[in-house]
PDB file of N, CA and C in Angstrom:
ATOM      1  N   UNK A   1       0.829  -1.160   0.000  1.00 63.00           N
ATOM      2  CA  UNK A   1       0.000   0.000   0.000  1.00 63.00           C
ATOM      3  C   UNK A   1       0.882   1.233   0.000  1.00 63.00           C
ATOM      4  N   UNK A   2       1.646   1.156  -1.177  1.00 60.00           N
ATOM      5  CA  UNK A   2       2.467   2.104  -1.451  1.00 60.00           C
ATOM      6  C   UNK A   2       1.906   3.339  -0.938  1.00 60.00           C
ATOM      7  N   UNK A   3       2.307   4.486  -0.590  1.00 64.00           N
ATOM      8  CA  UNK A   3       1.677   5.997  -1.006  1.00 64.00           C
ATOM      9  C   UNK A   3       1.062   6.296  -0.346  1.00 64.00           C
ATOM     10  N   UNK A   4       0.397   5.369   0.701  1.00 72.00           N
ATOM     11  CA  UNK A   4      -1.187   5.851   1.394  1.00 72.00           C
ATOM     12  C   UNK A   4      -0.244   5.259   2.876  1.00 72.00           C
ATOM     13  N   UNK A   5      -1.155   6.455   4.174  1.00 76.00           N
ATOM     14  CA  UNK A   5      -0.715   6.082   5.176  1.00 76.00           C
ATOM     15  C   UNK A   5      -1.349   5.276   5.798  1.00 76.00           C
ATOM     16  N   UNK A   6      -0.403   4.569   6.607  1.00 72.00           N
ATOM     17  CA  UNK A   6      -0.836   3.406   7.287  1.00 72.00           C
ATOM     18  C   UNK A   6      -1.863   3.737   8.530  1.00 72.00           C
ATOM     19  N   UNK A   7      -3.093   3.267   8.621  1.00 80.00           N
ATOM     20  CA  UNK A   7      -3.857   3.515   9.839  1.00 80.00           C
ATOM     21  C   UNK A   7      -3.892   2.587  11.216  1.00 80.00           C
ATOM     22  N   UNK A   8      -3.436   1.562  10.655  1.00 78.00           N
ATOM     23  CA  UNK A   8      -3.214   0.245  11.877  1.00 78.00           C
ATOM     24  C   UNK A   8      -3.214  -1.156  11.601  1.00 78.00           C
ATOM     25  N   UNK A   9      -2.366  -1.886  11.913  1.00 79.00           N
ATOM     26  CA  UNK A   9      -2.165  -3.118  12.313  1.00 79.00           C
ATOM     27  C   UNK A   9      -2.747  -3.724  13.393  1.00 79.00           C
ATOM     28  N   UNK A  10      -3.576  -4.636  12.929  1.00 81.00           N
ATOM     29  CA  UNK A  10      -4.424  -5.687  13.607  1.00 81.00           C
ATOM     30  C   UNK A  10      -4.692  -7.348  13.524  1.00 81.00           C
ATOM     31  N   UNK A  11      -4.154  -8.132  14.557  1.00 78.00           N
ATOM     32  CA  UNK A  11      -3.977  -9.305  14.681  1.00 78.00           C
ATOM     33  C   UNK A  11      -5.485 -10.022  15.249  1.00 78.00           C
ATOM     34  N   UNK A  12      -6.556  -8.798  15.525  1.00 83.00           N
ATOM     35  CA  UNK A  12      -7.590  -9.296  16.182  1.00 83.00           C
ATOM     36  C   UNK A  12      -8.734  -8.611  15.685  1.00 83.00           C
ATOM     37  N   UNK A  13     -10.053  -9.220  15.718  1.00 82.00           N
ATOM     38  CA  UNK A  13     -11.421  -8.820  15.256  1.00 82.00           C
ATOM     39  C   UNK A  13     -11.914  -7.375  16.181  1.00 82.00           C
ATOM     40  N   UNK A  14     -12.307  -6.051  15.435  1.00 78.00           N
ATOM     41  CA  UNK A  14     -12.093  -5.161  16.366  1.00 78.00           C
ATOM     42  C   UNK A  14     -13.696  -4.945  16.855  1.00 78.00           C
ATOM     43  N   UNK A  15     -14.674  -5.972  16.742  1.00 84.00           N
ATOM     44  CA  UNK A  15     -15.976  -6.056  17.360  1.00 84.00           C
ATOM     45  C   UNK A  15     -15.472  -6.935  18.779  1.00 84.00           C
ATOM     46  N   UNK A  16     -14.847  -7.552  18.562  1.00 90.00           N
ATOM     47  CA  UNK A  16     -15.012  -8.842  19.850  1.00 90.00           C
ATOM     48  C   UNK A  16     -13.769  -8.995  20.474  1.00 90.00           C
ATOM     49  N   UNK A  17     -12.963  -8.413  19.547  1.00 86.00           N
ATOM     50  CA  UNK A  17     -11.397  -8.700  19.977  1.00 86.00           C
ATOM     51  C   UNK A  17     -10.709 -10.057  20.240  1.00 86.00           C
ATOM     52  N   UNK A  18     -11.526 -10.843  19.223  1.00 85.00           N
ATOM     53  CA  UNK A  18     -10.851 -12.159  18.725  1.00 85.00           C
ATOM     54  C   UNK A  18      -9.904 -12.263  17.871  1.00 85.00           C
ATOM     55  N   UNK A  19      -8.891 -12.947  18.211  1.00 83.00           N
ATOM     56  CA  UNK A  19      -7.497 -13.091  16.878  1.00 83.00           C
ATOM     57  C   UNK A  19      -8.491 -13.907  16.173  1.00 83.00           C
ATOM     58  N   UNK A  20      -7.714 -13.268  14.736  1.00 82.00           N
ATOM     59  CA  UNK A  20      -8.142 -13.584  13.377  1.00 82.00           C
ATOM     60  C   UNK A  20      -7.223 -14.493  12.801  1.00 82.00           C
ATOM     61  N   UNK A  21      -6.086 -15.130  13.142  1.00 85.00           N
ATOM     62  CA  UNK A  21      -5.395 -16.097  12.796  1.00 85.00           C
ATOM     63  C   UNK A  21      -4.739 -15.336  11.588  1.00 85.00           C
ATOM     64  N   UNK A  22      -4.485 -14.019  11.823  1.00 87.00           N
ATOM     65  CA  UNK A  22      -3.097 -13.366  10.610  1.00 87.00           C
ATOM     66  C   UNK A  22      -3.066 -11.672  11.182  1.00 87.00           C
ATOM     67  N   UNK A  23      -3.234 -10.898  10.219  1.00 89.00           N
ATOM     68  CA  UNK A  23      -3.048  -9.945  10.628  1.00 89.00           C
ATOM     69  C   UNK A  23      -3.975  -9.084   9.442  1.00 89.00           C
ATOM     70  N   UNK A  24      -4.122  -8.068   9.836  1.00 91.00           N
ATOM     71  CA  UNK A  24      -5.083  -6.917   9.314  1.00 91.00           C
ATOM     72  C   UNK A  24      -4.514  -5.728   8.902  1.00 91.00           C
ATOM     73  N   UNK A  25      -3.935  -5.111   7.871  1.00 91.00           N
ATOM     74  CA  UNK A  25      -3.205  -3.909   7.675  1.00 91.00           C
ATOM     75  C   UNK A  25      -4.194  -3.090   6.901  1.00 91.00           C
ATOM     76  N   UNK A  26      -4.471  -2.358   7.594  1.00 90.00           N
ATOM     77  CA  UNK A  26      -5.670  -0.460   7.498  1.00 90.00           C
ATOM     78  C   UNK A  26      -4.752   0.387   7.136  1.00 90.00           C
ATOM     79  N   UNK A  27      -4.938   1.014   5.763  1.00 92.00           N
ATOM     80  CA  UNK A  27      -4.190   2.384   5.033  1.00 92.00           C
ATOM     81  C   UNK A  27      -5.540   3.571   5.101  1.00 92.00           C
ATOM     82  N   UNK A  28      -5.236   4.086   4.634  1.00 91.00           N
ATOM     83  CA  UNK A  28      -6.435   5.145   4.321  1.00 91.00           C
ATOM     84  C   UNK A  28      -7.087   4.977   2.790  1.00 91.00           C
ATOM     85  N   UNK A  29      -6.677   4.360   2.177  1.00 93.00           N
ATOM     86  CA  UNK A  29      -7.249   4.158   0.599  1.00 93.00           C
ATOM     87  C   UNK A  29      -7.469   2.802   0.768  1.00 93.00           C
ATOM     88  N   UNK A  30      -7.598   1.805   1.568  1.00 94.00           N
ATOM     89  CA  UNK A  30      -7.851   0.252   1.842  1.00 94.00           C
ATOM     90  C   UNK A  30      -7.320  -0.023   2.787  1.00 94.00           C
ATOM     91  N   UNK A  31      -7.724  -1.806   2.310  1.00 93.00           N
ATOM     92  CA  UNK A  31      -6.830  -2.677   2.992  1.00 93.00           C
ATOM     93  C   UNK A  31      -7.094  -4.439   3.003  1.00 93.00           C
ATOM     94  N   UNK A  32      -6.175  -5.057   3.637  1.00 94.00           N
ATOM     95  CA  UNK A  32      -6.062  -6.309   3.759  1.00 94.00           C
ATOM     96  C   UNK A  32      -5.667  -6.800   4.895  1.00 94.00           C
ATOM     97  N   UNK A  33      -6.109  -8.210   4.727  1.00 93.00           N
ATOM     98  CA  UNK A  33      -5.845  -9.473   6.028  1.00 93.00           C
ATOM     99  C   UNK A  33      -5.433 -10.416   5.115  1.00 93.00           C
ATOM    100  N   UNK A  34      -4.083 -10.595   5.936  1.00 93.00           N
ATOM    101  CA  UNK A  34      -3.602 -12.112   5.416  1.00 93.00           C
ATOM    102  C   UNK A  34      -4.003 -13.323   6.888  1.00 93.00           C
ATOM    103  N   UNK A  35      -4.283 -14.671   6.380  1.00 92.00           N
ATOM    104  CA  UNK A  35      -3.845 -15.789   7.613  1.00 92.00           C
ATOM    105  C   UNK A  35      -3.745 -16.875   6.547  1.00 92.00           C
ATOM    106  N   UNK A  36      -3.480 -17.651   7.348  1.00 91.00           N
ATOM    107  CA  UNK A  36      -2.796 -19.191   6.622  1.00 91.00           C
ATOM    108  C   UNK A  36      -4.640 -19.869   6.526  1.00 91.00           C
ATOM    109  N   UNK A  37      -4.741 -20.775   5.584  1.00 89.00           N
ATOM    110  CA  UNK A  37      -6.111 -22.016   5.653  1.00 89.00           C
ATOM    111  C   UNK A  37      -5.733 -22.663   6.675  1.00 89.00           C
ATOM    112  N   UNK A  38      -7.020 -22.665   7.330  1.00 87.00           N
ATOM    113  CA  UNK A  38      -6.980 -23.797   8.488  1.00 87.00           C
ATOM    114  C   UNK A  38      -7.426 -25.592   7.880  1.00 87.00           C
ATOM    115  N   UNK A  39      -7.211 -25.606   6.547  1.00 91.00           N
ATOM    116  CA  UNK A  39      -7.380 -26.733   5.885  1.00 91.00           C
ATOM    117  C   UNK A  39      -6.407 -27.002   4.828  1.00 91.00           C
ATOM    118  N   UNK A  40      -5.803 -25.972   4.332  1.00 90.00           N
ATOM    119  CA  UNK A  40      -4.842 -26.166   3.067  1.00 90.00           C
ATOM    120  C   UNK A  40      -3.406 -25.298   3.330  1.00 90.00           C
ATOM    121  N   UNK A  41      -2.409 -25.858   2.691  1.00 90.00           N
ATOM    122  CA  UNK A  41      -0.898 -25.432   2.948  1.00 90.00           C
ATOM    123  C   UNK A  41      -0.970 -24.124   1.848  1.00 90.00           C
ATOM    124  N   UNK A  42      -2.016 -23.522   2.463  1.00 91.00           N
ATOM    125  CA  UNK A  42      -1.943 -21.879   1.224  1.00 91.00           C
ATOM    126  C   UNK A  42      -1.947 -20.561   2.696  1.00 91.00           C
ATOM    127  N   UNK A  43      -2.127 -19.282   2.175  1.00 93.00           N
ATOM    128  CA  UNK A  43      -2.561 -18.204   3.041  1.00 93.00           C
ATOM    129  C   UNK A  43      -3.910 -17.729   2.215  1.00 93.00           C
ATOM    130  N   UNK A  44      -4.476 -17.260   2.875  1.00 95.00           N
ATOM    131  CA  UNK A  44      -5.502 -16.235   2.178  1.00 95.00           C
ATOM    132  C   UNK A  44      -5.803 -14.766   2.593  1.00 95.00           C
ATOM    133  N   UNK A  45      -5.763 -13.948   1.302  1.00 96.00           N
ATOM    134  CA  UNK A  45      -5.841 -13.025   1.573  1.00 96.00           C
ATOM    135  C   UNK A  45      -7.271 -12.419   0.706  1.00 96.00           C
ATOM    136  N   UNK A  46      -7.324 -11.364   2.008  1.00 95.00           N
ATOM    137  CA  UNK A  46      -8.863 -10.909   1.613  1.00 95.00           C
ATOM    138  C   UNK A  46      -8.224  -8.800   1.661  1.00 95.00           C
ATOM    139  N   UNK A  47      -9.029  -8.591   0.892  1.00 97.00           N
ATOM    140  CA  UNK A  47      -9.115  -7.423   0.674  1.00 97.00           C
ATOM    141  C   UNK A  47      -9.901  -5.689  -0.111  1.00 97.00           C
ATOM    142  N   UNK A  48      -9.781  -4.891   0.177  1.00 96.00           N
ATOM    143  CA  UNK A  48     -10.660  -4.014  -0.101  1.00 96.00           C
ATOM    144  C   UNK A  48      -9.821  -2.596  -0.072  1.00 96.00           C
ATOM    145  N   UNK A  49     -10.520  -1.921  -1.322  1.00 96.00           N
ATOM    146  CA  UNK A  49      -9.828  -0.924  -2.177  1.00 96.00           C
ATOM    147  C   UNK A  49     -11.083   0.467  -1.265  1.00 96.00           C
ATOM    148  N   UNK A  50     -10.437   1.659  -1.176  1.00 95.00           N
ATOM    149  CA  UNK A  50     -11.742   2.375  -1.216  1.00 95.00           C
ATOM    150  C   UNK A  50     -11.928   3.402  -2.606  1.00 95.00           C
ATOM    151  N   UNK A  51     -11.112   2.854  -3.103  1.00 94.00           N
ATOM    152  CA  UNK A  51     -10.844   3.618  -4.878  1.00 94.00           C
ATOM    153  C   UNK A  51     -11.291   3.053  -5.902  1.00 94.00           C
ATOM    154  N   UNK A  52     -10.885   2.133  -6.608  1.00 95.00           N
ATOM    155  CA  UNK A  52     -11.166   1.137  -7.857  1.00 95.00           C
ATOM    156  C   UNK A  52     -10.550  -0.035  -8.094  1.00 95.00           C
ATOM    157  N   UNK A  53     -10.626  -0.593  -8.261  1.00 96.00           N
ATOM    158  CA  UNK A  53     -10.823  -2.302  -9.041  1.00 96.00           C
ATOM    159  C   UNK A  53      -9.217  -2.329  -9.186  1.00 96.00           C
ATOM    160  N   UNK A  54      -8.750  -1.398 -10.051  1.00 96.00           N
ATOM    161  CA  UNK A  54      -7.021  -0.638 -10.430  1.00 96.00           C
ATOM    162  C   UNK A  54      -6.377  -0.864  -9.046  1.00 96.00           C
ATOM    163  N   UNK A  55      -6.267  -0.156  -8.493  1.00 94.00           N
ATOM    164  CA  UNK A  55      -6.299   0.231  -6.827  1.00 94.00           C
ATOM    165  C   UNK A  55      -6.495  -1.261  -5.925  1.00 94.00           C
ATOM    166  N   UNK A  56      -7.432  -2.018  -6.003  1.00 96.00           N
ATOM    167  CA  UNK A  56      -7.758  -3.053  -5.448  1.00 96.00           C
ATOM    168  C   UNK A  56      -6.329  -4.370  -5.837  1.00 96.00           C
ATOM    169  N   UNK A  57      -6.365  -4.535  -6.916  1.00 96.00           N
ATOM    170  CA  UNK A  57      -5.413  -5.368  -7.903  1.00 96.00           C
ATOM    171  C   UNK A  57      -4.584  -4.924  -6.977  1.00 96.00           C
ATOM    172  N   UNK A  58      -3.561  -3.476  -6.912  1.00 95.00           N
ATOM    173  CA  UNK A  58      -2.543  -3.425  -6.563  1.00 95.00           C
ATOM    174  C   UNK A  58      -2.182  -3.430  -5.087  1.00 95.00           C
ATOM    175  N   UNK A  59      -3.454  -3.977  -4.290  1.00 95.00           N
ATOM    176  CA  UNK A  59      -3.358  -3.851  -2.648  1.00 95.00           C
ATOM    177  C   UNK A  59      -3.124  -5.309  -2.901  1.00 95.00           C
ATOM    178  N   UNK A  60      -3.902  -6.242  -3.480  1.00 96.00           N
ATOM    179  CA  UNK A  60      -3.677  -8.128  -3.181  1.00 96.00           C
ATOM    180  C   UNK A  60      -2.156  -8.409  -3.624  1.00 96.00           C
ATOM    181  N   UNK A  61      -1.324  -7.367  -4.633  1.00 96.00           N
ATOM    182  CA  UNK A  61      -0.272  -7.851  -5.324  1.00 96.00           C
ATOM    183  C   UNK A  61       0.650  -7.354  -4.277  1.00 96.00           C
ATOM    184  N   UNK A  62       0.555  -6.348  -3.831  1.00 94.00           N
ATOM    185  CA  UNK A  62       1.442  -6.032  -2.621  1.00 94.00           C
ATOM    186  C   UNK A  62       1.722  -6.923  -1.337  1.00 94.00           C
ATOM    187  N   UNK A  63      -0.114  -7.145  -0.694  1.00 94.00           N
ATOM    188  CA  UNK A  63      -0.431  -7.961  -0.037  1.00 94.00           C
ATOM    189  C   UNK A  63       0.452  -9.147  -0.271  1.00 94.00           C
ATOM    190  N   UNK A  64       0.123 -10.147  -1.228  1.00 95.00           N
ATOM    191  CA  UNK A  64       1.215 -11.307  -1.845  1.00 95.00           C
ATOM    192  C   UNK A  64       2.387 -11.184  -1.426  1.00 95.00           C
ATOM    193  N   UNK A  65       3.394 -10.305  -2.214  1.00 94.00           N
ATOM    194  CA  UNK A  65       4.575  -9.648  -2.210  1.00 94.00           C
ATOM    195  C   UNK A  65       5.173  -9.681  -0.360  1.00 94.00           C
ATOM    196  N   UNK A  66       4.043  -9.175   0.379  1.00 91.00           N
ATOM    197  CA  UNK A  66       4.242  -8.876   1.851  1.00 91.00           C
ATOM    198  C   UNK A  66       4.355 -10.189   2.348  1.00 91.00           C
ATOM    199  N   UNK A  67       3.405 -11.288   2.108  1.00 91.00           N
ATOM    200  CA  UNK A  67       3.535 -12.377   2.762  1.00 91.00           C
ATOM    201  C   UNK A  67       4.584 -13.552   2.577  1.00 91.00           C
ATOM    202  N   UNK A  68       4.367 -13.251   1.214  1.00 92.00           N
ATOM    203  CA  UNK A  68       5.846 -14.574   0.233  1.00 92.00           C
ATOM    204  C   UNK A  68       7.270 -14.073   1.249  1.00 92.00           C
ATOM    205  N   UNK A  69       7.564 -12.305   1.397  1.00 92.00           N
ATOM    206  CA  UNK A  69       8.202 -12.322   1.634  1.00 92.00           C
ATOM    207  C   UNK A  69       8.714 -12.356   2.948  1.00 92.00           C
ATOM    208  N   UNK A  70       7.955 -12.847   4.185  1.00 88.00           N
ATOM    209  CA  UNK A  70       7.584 -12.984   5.598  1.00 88.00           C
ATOM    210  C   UNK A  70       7.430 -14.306   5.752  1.00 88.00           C
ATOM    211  N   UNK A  71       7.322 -15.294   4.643  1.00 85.00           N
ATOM    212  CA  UNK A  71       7.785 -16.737   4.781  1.00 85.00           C
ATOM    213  C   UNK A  71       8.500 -17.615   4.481  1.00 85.00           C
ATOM    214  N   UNK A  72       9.374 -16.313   3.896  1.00 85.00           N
ATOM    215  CA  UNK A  72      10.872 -16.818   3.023  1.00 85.00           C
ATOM    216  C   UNK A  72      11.783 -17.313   4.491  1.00 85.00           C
TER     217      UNK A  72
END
């Protein structure tokens, strides 16, 4: 999330304050959660743009980028 400032890092659900089994990174133009499948040797990442589709693409590719390189 190149460019845009970071609003917070979160390891936990901020209704209940349950860990989410990864982590949560809040910019001001989006954001994403990575965690590992609790069934398959993958991660998944979920995410949301508050701009466009353009914008969106380049938060999951970052996202990716962030995790590949945190399990190297």
């Amino acid at each position: 999330m190149v460019g845009t400032i970071l609003v917070s890092l979160n390891p936990s659900s901020p209704g209940n304050n349950a860990p989410i089994g990864g982590l949560k990174v809040v910019a001001t133009s989006g954001w994403f959660a990575a965690r590992p499948s609790g069934t398959e040797n993958i991660y998944k990442i979920y995410a949301e743009s508050f701009k466009d589709q353009t914008h969106l693409d380049r938060i999951v590719n970052e996202a990716q980028q962030i995790v590949n390189n945190a399990l190297r």
